[in-house]
Coordinates of C-alpha atoms in Angstrom, one line a residue:
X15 CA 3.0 -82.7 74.2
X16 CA 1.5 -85.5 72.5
X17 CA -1.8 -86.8 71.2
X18 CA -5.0 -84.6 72.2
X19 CA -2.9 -82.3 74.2
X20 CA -1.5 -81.2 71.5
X21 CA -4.1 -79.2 69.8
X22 CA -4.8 -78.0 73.0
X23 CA -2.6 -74.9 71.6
X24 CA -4.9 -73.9 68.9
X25 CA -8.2 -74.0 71.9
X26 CA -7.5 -70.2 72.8
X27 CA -8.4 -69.3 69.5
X28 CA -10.2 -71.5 68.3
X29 CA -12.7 -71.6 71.1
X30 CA -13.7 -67.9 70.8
X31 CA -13.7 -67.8 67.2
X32 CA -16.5 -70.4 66.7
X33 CA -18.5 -69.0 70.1
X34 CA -18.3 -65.6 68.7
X35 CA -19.4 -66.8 65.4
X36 CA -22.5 -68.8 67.0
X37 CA -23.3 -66.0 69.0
X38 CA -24.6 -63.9 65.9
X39 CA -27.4 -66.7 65.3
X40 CA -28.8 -65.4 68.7
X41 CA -31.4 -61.9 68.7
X42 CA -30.2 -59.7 70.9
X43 CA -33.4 -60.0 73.1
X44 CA -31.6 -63.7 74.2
X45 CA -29.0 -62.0 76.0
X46 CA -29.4 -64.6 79.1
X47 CA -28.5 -66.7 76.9
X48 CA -25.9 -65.2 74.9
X49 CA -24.3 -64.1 78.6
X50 CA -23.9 -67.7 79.5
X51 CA -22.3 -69.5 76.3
X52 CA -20.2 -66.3 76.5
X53 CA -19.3 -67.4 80.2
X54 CA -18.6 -71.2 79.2
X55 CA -16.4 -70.1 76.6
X56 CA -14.0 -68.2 79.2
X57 CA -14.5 -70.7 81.8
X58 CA -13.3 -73.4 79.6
X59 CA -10.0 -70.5 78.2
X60 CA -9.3 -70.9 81.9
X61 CA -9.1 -74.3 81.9
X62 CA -7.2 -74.7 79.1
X63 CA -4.8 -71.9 79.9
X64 CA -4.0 -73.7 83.3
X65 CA -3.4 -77.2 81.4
X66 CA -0.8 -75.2 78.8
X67 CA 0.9 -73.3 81.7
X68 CA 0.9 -77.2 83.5
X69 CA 2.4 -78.7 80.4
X70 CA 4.6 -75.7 79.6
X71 CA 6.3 -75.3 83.6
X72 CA 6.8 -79.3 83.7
X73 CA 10.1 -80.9 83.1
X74 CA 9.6 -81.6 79.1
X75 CA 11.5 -80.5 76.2
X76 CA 9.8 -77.5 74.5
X77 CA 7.9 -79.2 71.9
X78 CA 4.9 -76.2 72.0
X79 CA 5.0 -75.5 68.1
X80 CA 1.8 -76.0 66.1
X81 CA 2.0 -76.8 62.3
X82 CA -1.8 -74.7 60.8
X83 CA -2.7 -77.0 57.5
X84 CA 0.2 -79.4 58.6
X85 CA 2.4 -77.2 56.7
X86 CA 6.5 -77.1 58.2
X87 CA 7.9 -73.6 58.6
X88 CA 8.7 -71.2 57.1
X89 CA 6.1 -72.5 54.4
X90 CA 3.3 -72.1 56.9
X91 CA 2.2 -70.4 59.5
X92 CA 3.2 -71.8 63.0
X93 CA 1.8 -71.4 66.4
X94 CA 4.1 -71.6 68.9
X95 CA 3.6 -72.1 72.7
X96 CA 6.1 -71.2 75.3
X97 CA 6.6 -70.7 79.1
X98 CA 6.0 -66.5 78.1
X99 CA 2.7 -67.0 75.8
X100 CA 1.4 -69.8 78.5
X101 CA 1.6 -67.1 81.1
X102 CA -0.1 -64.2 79.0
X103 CA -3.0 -66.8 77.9
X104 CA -3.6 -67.8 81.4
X105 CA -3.3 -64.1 82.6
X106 CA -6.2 -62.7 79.8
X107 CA -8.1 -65.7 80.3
X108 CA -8.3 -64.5 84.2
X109 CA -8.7 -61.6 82.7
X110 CA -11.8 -62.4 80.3
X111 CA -13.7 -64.5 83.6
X112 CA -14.0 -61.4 85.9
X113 CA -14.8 -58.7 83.2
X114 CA -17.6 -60.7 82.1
X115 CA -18.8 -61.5 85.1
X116 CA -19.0 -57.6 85.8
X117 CA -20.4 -56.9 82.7
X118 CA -23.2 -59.1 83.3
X119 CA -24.5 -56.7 85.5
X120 CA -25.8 -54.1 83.1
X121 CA -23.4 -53.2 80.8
X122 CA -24.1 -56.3 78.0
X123 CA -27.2 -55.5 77.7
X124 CA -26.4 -51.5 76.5
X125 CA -26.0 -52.2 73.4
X126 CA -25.8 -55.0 70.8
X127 CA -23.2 -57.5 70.1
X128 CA -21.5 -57.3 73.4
X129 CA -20.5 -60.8 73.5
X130 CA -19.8 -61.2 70.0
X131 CA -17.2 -57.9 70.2
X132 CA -15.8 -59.4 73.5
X133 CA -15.3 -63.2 72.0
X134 CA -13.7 -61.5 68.9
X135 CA -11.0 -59.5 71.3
X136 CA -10.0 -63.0 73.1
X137 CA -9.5 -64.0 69.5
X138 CA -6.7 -61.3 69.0
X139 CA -5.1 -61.7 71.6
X140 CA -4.8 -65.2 72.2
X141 CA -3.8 -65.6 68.4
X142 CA -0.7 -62.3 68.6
X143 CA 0.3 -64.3 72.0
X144 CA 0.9 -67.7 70.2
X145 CA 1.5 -66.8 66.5
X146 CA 4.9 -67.3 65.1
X147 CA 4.7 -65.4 62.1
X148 CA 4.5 -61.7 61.5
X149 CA 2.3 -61.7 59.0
X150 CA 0.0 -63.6 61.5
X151 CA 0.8 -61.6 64.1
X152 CA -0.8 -58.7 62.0
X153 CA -4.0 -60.2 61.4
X154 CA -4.3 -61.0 64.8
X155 CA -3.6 -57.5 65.9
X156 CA -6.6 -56.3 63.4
X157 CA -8.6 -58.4 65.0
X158 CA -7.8 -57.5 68.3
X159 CA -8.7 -53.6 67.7
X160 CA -11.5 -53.8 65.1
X161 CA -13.4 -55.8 68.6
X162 CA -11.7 -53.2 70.8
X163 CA -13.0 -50.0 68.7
X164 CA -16.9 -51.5 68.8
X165 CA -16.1 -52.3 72.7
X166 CA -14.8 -48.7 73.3
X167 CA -17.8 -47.1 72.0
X168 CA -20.6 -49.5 73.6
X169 CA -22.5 -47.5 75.6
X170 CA -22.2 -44.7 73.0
X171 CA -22.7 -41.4 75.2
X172 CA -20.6 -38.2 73.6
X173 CA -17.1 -38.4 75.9
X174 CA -17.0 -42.0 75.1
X175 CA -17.8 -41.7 71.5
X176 CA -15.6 -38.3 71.0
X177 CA -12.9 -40.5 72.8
X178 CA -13.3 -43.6 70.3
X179 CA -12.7 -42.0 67.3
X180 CA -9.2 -40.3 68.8
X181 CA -8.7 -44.0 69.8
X182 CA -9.9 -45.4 66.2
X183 CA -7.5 -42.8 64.6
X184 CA -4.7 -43.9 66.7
X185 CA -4.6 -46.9 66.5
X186 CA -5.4 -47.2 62.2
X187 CA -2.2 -45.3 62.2
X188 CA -0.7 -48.0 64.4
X189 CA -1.9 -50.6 61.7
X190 CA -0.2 -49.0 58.9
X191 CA 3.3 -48.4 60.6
X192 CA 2.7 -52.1 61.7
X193 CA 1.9 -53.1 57.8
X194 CA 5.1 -50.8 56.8
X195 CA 7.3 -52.4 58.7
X196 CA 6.6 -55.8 58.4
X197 CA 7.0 -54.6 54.2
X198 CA 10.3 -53.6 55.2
X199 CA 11.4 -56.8 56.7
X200 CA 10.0 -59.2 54.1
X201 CA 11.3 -56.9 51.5
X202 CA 14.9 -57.5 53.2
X203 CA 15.4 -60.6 54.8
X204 CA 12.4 -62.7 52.2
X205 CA 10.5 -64.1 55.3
X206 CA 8.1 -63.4 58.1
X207 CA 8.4 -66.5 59.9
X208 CA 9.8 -65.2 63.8
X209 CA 12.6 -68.2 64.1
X210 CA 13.1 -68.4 60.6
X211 CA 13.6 -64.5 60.6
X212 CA 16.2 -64.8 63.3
X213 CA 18.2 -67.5 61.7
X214 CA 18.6 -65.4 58.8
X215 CA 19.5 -62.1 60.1
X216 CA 23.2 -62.8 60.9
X217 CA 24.0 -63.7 57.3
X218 CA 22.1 -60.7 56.0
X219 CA 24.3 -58.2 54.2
X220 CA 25.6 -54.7 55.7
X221 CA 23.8 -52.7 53.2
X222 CA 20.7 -54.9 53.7
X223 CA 20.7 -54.6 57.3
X224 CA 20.0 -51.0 57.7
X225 CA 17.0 -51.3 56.3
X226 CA 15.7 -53.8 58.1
X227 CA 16.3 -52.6 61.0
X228 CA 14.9 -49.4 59.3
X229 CA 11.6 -52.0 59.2
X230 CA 11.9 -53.1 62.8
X231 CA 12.5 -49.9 64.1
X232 CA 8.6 -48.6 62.4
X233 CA 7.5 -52.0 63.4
X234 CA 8.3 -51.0 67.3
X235 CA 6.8 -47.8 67.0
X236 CA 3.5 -49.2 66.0
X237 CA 3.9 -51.8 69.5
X238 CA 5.5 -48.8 71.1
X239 CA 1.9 -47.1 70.8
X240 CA -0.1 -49.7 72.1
X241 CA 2.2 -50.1 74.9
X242 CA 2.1 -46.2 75.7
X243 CA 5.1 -45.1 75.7
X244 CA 5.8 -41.4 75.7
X245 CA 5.4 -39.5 73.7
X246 CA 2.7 -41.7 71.9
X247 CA 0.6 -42.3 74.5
X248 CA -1.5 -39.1 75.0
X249 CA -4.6 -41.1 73.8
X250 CA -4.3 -43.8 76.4
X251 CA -5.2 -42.1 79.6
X252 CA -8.4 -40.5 78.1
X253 CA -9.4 -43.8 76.2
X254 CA -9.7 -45.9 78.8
X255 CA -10.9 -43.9 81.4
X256 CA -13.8 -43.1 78.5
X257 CA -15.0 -47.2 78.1
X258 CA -17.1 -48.7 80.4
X259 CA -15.6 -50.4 83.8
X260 CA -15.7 -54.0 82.1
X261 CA -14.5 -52.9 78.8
X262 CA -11.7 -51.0 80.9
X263 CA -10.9 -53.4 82.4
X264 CA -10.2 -55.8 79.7
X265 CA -8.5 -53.1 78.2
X266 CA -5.8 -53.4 80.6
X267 CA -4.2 -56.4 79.1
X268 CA -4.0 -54.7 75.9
X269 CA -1.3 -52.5 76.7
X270 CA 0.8 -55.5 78.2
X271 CA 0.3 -57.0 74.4
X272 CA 3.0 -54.7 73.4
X273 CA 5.0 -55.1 75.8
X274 CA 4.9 -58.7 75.0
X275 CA 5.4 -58.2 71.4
X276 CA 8.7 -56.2 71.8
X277 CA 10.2 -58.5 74.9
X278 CA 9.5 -61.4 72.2
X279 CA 11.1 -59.8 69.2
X280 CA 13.8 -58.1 71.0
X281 CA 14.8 -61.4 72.7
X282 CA 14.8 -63.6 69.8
X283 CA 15.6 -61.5 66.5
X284 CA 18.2 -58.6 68.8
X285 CA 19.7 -60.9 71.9
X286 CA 22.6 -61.6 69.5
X287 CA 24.4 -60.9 66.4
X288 CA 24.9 -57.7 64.5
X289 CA 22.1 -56.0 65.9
X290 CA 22.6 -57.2 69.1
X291 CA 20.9 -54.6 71.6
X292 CA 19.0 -52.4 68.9
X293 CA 16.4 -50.2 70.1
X294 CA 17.5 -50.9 73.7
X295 CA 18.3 -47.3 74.6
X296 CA 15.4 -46.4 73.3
X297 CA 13.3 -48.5 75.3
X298 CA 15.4 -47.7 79.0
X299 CA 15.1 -43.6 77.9
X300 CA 11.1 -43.8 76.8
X301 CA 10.7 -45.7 79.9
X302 CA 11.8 -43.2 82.3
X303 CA 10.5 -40.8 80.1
X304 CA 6.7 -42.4 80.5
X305 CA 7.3 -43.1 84.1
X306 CA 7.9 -39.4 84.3
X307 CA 4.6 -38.3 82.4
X308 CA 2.3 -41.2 83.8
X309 CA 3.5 -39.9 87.5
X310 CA 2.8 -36.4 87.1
X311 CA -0.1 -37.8 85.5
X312 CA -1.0 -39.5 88.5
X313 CA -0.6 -36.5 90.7
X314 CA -2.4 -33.9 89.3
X315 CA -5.7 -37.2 88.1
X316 CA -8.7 -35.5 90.2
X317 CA -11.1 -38.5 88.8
X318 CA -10.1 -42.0 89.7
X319 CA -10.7 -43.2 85.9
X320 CA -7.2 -41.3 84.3
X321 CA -5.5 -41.7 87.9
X322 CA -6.3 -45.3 86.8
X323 CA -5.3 -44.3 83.0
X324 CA -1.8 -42.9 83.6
X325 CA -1.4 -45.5 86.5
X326 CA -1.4 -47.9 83.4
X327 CA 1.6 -45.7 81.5
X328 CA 3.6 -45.7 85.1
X329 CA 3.3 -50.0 84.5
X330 CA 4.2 -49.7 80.9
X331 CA 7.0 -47.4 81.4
X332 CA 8.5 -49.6 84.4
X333 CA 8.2 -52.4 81.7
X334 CA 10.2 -50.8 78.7
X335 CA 12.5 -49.3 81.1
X336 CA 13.9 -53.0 82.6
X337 CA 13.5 -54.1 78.4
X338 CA 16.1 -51.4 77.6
X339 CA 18.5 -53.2 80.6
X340 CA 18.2 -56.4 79.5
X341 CA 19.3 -58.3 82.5
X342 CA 17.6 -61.5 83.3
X343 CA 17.6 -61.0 86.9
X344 CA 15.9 -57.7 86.4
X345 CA 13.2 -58.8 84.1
X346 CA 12.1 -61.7 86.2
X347 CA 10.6 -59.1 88.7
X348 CA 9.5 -57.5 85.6
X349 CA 7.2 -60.0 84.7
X350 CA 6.2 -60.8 88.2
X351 CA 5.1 -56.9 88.1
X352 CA 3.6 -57.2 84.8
X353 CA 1.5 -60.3 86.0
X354 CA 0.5 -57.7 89.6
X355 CA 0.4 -54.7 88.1
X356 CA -2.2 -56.3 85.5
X357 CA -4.5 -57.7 87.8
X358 CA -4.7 -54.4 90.2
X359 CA -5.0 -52.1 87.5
X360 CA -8.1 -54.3 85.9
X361 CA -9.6 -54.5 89.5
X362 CA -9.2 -51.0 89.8
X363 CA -11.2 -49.9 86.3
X364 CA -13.8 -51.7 87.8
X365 CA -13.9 -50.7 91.6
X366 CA -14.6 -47.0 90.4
X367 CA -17.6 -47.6 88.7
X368 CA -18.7 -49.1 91.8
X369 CA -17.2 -46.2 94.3
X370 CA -18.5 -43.2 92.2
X371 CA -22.2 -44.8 91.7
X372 CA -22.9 -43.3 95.3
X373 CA -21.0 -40.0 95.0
X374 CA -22.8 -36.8 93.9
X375 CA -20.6 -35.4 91.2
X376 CA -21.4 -31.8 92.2
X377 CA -21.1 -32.7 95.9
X378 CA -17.4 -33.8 95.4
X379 CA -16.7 -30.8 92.6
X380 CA -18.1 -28.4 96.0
X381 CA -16.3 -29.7 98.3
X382 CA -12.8 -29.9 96.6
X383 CA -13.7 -26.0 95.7
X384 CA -15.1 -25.1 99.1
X385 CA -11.6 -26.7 100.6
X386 CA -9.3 -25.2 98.2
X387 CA -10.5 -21.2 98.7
X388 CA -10.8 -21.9 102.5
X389 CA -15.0 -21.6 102.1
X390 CA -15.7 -25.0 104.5
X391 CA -17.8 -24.2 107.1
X392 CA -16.1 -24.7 110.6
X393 CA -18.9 -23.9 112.2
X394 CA -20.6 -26.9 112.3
X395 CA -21.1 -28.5 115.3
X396 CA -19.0 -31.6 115.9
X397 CA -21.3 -35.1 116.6
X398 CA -20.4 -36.8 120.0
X399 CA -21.3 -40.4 118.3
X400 CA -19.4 -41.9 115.3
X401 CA -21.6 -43.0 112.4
X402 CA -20.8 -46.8 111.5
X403 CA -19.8 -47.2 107.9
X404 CA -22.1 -49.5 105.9
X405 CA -21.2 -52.9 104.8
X406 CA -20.8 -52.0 101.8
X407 CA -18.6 -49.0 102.0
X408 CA -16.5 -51.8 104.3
X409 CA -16.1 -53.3 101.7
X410 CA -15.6 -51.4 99.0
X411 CA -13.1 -49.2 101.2
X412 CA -11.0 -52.6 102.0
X413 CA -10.9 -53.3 97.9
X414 CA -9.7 -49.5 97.6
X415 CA -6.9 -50.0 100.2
X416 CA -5.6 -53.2 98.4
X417 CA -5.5 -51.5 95.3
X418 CA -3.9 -48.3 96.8
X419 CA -1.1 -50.9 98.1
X420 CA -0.6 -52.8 95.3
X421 CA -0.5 -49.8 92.7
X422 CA 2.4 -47.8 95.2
X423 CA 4.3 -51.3 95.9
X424 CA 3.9 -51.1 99.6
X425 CA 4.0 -54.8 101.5
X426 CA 2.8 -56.9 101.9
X427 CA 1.6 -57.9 98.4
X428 CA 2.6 -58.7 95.4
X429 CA 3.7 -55.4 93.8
X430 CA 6.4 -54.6 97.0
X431 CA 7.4 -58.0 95.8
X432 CA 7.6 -57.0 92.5
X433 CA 9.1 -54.0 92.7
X434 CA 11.9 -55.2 95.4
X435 CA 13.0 -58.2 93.0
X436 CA 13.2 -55.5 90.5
X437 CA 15.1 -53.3 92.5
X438 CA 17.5 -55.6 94.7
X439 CA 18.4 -57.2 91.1
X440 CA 19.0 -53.5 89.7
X441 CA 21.5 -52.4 92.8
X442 CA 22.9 -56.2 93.1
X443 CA 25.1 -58.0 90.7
X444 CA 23.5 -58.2 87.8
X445 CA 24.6 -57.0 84.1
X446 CA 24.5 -53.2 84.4
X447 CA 27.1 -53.6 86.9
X448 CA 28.5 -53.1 90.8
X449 CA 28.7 -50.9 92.4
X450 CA 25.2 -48.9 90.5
X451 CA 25.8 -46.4 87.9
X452 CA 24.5 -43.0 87.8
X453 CA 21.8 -44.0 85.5
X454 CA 20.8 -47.1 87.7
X455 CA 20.2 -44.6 90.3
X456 CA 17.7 -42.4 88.7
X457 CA 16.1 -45.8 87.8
X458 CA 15.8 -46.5 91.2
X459 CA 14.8 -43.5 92.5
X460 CA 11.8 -43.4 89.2
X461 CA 10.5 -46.4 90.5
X462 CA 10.5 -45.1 94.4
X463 CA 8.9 -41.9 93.3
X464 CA 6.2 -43.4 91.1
X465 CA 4.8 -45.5 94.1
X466 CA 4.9 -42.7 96.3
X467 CA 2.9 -40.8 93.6
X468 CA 1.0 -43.8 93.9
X469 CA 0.5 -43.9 97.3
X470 CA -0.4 -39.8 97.5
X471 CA -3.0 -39.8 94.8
X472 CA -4.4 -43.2 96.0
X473 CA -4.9 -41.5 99.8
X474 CA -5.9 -38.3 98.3
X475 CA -8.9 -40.0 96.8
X476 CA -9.8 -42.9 99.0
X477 CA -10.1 -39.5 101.9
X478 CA -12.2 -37.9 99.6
X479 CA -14.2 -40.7 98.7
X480 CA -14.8 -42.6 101.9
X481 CA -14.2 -40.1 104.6
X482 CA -15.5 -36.9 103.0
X483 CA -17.9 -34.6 105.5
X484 CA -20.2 -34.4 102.8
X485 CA -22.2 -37.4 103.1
X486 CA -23.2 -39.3 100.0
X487 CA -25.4 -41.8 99.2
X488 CA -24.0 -45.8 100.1
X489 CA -23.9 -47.2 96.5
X490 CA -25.6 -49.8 95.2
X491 CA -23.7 -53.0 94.9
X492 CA -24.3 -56.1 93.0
X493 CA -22.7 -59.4 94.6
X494 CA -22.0 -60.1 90.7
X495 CA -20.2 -56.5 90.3
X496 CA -18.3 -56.7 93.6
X497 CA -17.1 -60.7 93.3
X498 CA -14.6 -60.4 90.2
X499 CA -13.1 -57.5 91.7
X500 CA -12.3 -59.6 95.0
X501 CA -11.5 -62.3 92.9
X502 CA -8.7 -60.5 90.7
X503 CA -7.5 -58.7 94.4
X504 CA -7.4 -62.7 95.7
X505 CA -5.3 -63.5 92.8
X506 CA -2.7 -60.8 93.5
X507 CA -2.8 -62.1 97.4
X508 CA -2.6 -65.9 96.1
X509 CA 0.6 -64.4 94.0
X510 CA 2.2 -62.7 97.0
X511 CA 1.7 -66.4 99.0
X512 CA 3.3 -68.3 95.9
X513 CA 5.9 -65.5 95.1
X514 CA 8.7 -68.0 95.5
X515 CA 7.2 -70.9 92.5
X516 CA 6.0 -67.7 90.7
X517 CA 9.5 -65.8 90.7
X518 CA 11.2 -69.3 89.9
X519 CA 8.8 -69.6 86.7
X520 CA 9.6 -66.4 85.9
X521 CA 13.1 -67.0 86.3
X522 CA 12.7 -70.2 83.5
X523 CA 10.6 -68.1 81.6
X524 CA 13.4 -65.2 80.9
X525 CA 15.9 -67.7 81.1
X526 CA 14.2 -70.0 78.0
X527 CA 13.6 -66.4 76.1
X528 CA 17.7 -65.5 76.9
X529 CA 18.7 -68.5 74.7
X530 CA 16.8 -68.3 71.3
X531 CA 18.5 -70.7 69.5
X532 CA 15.6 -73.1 71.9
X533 CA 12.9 -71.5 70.0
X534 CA 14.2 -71.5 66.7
X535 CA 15.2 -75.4 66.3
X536 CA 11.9 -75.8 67.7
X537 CA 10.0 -74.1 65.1
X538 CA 12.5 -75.3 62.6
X539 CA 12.5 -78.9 63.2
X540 CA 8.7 -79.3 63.9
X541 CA 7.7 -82.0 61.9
X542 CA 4.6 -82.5 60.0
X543 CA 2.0 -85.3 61.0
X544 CA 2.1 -88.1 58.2
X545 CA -1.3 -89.0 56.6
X546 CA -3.5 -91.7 57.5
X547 CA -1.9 -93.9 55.2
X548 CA 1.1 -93.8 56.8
X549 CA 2.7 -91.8 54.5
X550 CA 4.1 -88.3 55.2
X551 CA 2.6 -85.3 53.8
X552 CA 4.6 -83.7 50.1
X553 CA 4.7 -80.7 52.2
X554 CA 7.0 -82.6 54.8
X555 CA 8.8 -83.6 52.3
X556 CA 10.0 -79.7 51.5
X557 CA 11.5 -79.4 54.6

């Protein structure tokens, strides 16, 4: 990267930050307005996010590290950009286009600052996927959920209010273990810089090194909670099911943040050294562990918003779970199932807003009582003619069917391809050995049984919703509301099409992330720009 390109790296931020900002010079009564400089500023995240994932899966040397107030590392704080954040800023910038779209609908207009709060998330998490400093990474993270609690509660209404302040409470706890720990490893190792911190942790002394991995180990709890792993993740399901289907579905990348955060750290500070492998088993047991919850969670969901809630802990679960393996053939499907699982799960937020605007709540409460104490009327005559499903209902149905297939990893689509790269990798000849072990086996069959879970829940509700004998009203359906949740469903088709560039990307990806010593001479040896005159900068000189 040279030249303009460069600076590309700082765009994710830097983009939503002044939009958001100019946004507040606007009265709320300009939301057209508002709506569309909102929409420009995603559109052109898009663009951007494609020309760093070009620049990042081309045959360069990684040169992705960006020096904030030209200032080397660790003196200043460093962005860094790498075929893993490239990925994650393309995916939320996907993401941020769809939601939006929906959103435009109705729900930016139910209360103020929508855009502003929405801009402002971007911001956070764009800046924790391309920050190399921990310090950083925290401010990011506050940015991130001070925009997610005002985005959680527009729409106000009592469950969604009741259900942002568990949320708020949650998540300010998060914050502190996250401030805590990052104490803890400053206090230790005297930096916060990532590459910096990983050069220095296999010279730190024995008595030293218990407590900062005392610091690490609070700094992964505080991830560990926004990734939902049990048993910290009782607030999730409720949470997102409570926001609206646009805010939902935004929401979904926010769990994947920490998965993100802990691959990255685990990876580069843990992939070697003394503390090679900390905090693995905990990752592989509290993955099976919230694969376990988030399936009976699944199973017993009776409204499609938690069935989409613990669906999300079933993906994060699956995720910490192939963390706490660490084999590289493994976590390639992992990420191709982080990318799927993503996608489907956002769609899915916003699908049920649109499926339940034409049920009658008390129709579907009846008829589940009337089937389950054996009180349905079998009396009524049986019609000779079929009744032809509106167009809308077609389509609506077909969107519910994709999801349904995706979420239990059935084929054709990308989560079967996800889940069987996963799965072949886990009983072929990778790390954790051949022939499987008994705990590769109850890995397996976790996986098997959370799609079936997936698959029974899915059915369960798509009967009830689209085939029901009580007739309901045919919802309706804006061509704005209906099109971004096509448009993520294409993206997971256009993924199961491409699934042999995306797994080899993914391949590179963990591959680049399985060597850190890459990362760290990049960061290390990124020089500063000299001054107009020709003349390097003092701070270049400290170096």
């Amino acid at each position: 990267m040279s030249g303009w390109t460069h600076h590309l790296i700082i765009a994710p931020i830097l983009v939503p930050l002044v939009v958001a900002a100019l946004l507040l010079f606007f009265d709320e009564r300009q939301r057209v307005v508002k709506a569309m400089i909102s929409l420009a500023s995603t559109l052109i995240l898009v663009v951007v996010s494609l020309a760093l994932l070009r620049i990042e899966s081309g045959p360069n040397d990684f040169d992705g590290v960006y020096l904030l107030g030209n200032w080397v590392a660790p003196f200043g704080i460093v962005l860094v950009l790498d075929a893993l954040s490239a990925l994650m800023l393309l995916l939320t910038a996907l993401l941020s286009v769809a939601t939006l779209v929906f959103s435009l609908a109705r729900w930016h207009a139910v209360g103020a600052h929508f855009h502003t709060m929405f801009q402002l998330l971007l911001v956070g998490l764009n800046g924790a996927f391309l920050t190399g400093d921990l310090f950083n990474l925290f401010v990011f993270f506050e940015v991130m959920l001070a925009a997610s609690y005002g985005l959680l509660l527009h729409g106000s209404g009592p469950l969604r209010v009741k259900a942002g302040m568990h949320y708020i409470a949650v998540n300010l706890a998060a914050a502190l273990l996250f401030l805590i720990g990052v104490s803890l490893i400053y206090g230790t190792t005297g930096t916060l810089n990532m590459a910096d911190l990983a050069a220095r942790i296999p010279d730190i002394e024995p008595d030293r090194m218990m407590l900062m991995e005392a610091g690490a180990g609070v700094l992964g709890i505080a991830f560990l909670i926004k990734a939902g792993m049990w048993p910290l993740c009782f607030w999730l399901p409720t949470a997102y099911s409570a926001a609206s289907a646009p805010v939902a579905g935004i929401f979904a990348i926010m769990s994947k943040l920490g998965i993100y955060i802990i691959l990255r750290l685990t990876m580069l500070l843990f992939g070697e050294g003394p503390s090679a492998g900390f905090g693995a088993d905990v990752l592989l047991y509290g993955g099976m562990a919230t694969i376990i919850f988030g399936t009976i969670g699944v199973l017993a969901s009776q409204a499609l918003g938690r069935l989409a809630g613990f669906s999300v802990l079933v993906s994060s679960g699956t995720l910490l779970m192939v963390l706490g393996i660490n084999d590289g053939a493994i976590s390639s499907g992992a990420l191709l199932y982080l990318v799927s699982s993503t996608l489907t799960i956002s769609a899915f937020f916003m699908l049920i807003e649109l499926v339940e605007r034409g049920q009658d709540a008390g129709a579907i409460v009846l008829a589940v009582t009337m089937e389950a104490y054996g009180d349905a009327d079998e009396d009524e005559p049986e019609e000779g003619d079929g009744v032809t499903m509106p167009g809308t209902m077609a389509v609506l149905g077909i969107c519910f069917a994709a999801c349904g297939i995706l979420l239990s990893g059935l084929p054709p689509l990308s989560g079967f391809i996800a889940k069987f790269a996963m799965l072949s990798a886990m009983m072929g000849t990778g790390a954790i050995g051949v022939p499987p072990t008994a705990t590769v086996w109850v890995l397996v069959v976790l996986v098997i049984l959370s799609g079936i879970a997936a698959l029974i829940s899915m059915t369960r509700a798509g009967i009830r919703t689209f085939w029901s004998s009580l007739e309901g009203t045919v919802p309706r359906v804006l061509v704005i509301e209906i099109v971004p949740v096509m448009f993520l469903l294409f993206l997971t088709l256009a993924l199961t099409v491409q699934a042999g560039p995306a797994m080899q990307y993914m391949d590179t990806t963990i591959r680049s992330l399985s060597n850190p010593r890459i990362y760290i001479d990049a960061v290390r040896n990124a020089a500063a720009v000299p001054d107009y005159e020709g003349v390097s900068s003092t701070n270049a000189g400290s170096k």
